[in-house]
mmCIF file of N, CA, C and O in Angstrom:
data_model
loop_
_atom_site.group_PDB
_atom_site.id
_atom_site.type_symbol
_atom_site.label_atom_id
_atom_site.label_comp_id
_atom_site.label_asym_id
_atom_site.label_seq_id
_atom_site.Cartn_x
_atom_site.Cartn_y
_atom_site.Cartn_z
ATOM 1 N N UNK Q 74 0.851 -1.173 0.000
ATOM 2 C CA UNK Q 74 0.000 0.000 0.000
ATOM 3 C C UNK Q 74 0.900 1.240 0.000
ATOM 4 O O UNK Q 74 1.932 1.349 0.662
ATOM 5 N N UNK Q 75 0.411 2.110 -0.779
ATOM 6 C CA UNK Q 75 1.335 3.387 -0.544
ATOM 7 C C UNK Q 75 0.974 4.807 0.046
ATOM 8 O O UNK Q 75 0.137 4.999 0.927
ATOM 9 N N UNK Q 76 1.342 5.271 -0.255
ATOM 10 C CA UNK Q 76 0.999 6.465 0.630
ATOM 11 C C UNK Q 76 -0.275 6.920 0.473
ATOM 12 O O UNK Q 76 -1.039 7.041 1.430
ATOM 13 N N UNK Q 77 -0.726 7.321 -1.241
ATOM 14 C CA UNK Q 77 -2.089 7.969 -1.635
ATOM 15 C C UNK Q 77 -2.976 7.264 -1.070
ATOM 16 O O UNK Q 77 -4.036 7.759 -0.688
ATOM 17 N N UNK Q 78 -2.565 5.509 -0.873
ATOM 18 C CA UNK Q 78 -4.329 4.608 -0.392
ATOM 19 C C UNK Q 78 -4.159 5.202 0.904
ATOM 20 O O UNK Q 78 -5.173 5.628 1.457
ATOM 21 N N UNK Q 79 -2.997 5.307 1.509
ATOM 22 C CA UNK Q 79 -3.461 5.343 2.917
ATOM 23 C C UNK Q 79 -4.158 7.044 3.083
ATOM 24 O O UNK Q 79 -5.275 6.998 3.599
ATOM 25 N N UNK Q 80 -3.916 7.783 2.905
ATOM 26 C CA UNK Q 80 -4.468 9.012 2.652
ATOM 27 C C UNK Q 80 -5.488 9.144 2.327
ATOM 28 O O UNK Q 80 -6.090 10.034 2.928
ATOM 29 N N UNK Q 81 -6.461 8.204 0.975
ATOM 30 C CA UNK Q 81 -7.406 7.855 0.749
ATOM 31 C C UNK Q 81 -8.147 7.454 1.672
ATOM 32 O O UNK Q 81 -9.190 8.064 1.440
ATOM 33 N N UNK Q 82 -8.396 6.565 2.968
ATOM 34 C CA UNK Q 82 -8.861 5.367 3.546
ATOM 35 C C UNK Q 82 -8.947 6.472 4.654
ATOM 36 O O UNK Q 82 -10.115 6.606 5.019
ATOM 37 N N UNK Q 83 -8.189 7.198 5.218
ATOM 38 C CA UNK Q 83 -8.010 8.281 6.171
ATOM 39 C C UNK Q 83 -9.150 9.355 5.761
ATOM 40 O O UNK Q 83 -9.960 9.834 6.555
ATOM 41 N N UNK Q 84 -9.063 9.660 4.311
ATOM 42 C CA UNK Q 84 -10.286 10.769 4.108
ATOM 43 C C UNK Q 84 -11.425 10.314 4.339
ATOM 44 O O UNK Q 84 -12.343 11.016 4.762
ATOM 45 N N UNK Q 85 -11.566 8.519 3.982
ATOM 46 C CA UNK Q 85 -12.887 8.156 4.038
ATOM 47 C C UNK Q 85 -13.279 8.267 5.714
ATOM 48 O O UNK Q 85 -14.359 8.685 6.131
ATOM 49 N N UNK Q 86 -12.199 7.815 6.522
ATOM 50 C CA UNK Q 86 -12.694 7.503 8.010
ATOM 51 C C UNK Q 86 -12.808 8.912 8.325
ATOM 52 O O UNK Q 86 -13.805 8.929 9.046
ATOM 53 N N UNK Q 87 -12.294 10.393 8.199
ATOM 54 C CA UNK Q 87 -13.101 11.477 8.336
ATOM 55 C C UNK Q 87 -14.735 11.810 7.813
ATOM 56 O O UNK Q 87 -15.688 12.333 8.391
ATOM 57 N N UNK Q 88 -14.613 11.421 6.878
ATOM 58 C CA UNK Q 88 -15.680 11.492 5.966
ATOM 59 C C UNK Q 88 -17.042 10.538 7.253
ATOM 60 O O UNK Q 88 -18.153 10.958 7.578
ATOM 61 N N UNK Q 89 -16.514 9.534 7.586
ATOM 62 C CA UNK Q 89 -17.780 8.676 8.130
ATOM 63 C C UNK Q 89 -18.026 9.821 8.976
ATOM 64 O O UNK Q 89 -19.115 10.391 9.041
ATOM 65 N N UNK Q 90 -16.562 10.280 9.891
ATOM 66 C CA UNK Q 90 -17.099 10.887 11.263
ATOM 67 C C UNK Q 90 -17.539 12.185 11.233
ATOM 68 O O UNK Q 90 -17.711 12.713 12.331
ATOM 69 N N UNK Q 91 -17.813 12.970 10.034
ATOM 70 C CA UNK Q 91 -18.460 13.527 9.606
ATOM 71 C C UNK Q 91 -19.717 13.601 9.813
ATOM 72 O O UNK Q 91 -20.399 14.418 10.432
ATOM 73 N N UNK Q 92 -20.020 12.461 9.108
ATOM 74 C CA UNK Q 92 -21.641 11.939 9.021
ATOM 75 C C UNK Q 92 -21.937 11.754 10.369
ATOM 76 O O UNK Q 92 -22.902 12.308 10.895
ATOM 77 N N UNK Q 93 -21.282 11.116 10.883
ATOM 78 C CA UNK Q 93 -21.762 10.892 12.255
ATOM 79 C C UNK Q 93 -22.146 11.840 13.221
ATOM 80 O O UNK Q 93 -23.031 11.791 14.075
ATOM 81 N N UNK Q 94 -21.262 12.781 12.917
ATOM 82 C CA UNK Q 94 -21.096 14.249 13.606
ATOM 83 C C UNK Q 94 -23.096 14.399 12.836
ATOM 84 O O UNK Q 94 -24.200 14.230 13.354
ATOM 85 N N UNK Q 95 -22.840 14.610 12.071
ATOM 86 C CA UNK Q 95 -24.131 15.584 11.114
ATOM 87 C C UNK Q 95 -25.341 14.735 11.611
ATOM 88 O O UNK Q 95 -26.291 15.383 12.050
ATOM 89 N N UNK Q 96 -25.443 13.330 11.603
ATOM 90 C CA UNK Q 96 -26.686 12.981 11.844
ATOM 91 C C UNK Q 96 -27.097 12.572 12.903
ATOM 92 O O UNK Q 96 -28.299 12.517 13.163
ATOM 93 N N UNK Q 97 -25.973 12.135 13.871
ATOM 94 C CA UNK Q 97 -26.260 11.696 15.512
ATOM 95 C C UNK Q 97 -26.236 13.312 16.533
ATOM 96 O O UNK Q 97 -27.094 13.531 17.388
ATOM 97 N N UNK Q 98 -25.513 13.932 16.332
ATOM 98 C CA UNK Q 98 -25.717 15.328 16.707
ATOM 99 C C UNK Q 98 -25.800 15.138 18.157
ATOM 100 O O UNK Q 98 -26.759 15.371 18.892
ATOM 101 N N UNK Q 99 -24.358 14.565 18.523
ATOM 102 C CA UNK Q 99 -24.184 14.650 19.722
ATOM 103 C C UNK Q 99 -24.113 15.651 20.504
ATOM 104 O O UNK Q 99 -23.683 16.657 19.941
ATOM 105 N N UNK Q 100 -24.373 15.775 21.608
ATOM 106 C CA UNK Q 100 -24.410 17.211 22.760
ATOM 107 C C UNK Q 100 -23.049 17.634 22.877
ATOM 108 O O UNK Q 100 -22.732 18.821 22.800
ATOM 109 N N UNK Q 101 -21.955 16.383 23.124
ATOM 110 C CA UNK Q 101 -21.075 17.129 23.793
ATOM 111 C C UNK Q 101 -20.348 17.756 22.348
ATOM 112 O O UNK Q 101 -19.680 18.790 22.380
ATOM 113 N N UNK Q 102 -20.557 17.058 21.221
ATOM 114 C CA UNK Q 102 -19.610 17.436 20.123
ATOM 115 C C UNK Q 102 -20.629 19.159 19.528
ATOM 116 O O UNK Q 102 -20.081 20.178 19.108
ATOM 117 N N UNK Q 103 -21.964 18.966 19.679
ATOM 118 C CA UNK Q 103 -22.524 19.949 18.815
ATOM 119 C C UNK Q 103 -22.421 21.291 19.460
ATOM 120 O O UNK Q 103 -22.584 22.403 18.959
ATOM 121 N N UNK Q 104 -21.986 20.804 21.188
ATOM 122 C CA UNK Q 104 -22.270 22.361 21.537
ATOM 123 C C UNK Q 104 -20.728 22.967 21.872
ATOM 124 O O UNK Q 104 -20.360 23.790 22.710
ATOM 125 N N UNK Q 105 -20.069 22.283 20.962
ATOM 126 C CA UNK Q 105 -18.598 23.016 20.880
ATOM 127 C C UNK Q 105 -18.762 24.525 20.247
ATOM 128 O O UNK Q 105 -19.460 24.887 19.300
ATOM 129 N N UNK Q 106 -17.775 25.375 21.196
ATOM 130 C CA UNK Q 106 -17.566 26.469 20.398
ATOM 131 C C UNK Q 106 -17.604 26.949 18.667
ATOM 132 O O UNK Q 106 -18.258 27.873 18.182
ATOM 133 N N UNK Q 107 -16.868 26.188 18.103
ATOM 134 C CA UNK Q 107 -16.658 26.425 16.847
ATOM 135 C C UNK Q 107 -18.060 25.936 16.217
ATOM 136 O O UNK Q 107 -18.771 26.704 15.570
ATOM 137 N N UNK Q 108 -18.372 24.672 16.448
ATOM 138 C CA UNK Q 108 -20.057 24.499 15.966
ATOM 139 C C UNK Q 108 -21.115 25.009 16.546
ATOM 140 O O UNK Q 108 -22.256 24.567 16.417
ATOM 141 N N UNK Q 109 -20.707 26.204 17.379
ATOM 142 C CA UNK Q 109 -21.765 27.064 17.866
ATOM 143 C C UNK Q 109 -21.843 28.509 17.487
ATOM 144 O O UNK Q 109 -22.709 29.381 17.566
ATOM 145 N N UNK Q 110 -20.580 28.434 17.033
ATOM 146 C CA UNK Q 110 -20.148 29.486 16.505
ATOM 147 C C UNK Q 110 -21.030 29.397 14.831
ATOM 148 O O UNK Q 110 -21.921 30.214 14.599
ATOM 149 N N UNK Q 111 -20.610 28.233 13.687
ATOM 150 C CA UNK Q 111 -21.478 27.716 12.571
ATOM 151 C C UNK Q 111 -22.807 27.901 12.896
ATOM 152 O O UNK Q 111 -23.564 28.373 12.048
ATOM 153 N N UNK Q 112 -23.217 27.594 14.022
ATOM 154 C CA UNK Q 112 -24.994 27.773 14.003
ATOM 155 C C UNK Q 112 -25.369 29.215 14.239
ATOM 156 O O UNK Q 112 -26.483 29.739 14.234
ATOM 157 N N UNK Q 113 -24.400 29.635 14.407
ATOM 158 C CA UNK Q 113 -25.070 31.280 15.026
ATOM 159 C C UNK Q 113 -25.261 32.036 13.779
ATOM 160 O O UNK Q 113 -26.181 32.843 13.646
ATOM 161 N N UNK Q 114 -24.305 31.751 12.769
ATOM 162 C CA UNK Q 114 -24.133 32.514 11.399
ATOM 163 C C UNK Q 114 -24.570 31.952 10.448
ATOM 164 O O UNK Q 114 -24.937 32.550 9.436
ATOM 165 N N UNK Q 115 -24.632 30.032 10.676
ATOM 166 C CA UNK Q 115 -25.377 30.096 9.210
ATOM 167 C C UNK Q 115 -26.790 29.253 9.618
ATOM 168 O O UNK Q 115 -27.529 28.605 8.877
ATOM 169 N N UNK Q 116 -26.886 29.496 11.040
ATOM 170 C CA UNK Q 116 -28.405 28.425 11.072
ATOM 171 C C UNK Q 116 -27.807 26.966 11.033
ATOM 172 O O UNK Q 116 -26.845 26.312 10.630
ATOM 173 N N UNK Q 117 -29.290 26.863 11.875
ATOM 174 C CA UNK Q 117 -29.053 25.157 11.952
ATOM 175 C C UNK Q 117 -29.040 24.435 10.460
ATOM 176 O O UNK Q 117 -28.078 23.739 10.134
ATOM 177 N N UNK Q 118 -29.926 24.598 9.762
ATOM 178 C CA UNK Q 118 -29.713 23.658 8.655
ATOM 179 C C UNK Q 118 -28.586 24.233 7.906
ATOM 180 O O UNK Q 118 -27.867 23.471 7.260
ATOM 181 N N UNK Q 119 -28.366 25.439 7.923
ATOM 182 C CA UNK Q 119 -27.014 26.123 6.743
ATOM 183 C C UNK Q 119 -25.163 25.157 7.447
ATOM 184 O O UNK Q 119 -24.117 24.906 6.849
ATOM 185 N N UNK Q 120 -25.468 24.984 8.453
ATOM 186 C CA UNK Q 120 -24.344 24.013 9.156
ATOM 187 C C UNK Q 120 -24.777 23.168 9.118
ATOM 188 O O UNK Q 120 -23.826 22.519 8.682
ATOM 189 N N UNK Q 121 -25.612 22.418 9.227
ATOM 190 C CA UNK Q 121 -25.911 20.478 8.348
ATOM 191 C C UNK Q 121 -25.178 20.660 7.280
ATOM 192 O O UNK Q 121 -24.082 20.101 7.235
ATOM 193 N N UNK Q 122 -25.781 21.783 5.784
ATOM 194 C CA UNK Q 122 -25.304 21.405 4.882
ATOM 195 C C UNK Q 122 -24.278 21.556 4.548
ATOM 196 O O UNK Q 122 -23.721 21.016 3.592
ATOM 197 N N UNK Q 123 -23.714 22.578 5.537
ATOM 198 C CA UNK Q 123 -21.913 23.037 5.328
ATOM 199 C C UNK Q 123 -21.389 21.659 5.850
ATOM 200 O O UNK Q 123 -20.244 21.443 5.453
ATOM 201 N N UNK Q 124 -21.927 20.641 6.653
ATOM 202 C CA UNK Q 124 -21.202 19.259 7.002
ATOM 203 C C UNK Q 124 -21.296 18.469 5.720
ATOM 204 O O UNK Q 124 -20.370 17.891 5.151
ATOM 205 N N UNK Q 125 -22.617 18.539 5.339
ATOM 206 C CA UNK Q 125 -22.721 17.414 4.415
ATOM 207 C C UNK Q 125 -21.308 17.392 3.249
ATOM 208 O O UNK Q 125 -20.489 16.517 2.965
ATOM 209 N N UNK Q 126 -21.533 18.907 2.747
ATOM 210 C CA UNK Q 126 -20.674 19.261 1.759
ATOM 211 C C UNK Q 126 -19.442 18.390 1.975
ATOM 212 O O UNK Q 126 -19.027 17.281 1.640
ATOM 213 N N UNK Q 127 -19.087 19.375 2.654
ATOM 214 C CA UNK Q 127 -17.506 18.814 3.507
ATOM 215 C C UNK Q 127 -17.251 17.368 3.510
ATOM 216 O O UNK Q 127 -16.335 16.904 2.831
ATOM 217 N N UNK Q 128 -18.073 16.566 4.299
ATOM 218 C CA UNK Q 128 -18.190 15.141 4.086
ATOM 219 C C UNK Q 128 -18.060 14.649 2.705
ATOM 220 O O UNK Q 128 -17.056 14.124 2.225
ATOM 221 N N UNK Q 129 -19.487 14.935 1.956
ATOM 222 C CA UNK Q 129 -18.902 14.896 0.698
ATOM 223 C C UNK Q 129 -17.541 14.905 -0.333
ATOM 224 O O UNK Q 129 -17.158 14.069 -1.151
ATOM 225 N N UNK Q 130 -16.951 16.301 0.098
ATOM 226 C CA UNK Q 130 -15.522 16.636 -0.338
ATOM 227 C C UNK Q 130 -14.132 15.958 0.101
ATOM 228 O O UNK Q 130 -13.033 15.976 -0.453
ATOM 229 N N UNK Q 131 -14.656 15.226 1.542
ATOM 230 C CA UNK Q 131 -13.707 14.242 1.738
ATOM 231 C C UNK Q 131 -13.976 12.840 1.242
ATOM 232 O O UNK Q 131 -12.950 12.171 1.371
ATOM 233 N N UNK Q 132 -14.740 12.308 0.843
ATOM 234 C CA UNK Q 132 -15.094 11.095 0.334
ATOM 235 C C UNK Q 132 -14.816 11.414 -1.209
ATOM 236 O O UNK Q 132 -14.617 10.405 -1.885
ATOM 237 N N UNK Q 133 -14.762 12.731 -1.941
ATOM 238 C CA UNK Q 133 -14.468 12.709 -3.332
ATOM 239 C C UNK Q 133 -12.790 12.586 -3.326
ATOM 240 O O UNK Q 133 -12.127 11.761 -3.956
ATOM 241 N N UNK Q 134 -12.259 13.717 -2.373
ATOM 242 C CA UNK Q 134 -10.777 13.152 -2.316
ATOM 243 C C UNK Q 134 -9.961 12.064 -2.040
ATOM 244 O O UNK Q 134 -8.798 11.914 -2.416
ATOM 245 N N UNK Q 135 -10.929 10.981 -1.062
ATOM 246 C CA UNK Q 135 -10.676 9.717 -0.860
ATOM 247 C C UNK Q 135 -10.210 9.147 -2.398
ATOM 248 O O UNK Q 135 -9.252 8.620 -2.965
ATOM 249 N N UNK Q 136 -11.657 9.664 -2.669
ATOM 250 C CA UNK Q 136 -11.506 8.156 -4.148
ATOM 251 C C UNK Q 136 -10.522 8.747 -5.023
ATOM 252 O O UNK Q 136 -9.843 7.854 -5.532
ATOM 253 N N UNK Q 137 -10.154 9.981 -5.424
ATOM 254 C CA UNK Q 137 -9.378 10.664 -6.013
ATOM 255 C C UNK Q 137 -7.769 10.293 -5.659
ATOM 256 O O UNK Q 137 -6.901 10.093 -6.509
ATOM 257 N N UNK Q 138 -7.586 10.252 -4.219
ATOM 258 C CA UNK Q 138 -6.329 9.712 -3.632
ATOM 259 C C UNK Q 138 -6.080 7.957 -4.353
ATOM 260 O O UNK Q 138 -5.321 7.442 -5.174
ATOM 261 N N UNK Q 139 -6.944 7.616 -3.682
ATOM 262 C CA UNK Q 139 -7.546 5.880 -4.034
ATOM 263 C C UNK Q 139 -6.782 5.402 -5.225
ATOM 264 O O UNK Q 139 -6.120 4.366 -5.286
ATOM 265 N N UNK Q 140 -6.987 6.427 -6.309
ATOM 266 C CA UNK Q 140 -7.176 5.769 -7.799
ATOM 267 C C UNK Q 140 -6.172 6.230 -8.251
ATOM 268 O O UNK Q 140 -6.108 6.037 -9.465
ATOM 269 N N UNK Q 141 -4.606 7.225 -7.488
ATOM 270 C CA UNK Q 141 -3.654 7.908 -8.508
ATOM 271 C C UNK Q 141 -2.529 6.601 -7.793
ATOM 272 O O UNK Q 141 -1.368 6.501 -8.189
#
């Protein structure tokens, strides 16, 4: 394995905890500063979708890493 898979496999395991973050919406993680800070300016759903994105963008770089 070389470096890009492992980099790849790493974006994906952000990518899950991402999701996890976005849809379990834990207390102690959601009422962190910085994600309280995201809800104040872009709203609750405008920070879902700023996660989703993100998530997204790490699962595209995964496969992008993955495949060079």
């Amino acid at each position: 394995m070389d470096g890009f898979a492992l980099l790849g496999i790493l974006a994906f395991a952000y990518a899950g905890i991402v999701f996890f973050i976005t849809f379990k919406k834990p207390e102690a993680i959601w009422n962190i500063g910085k994600i309280k800070g995201f809800r104040k300016v872009l709203g609750e759903k405008g920070t879902v979708l700023f996660f989703y994105t993100f998530g997204l963008l790490a699962i595209v770089l995964g496969i992008w890493l993955m495949t060079m």
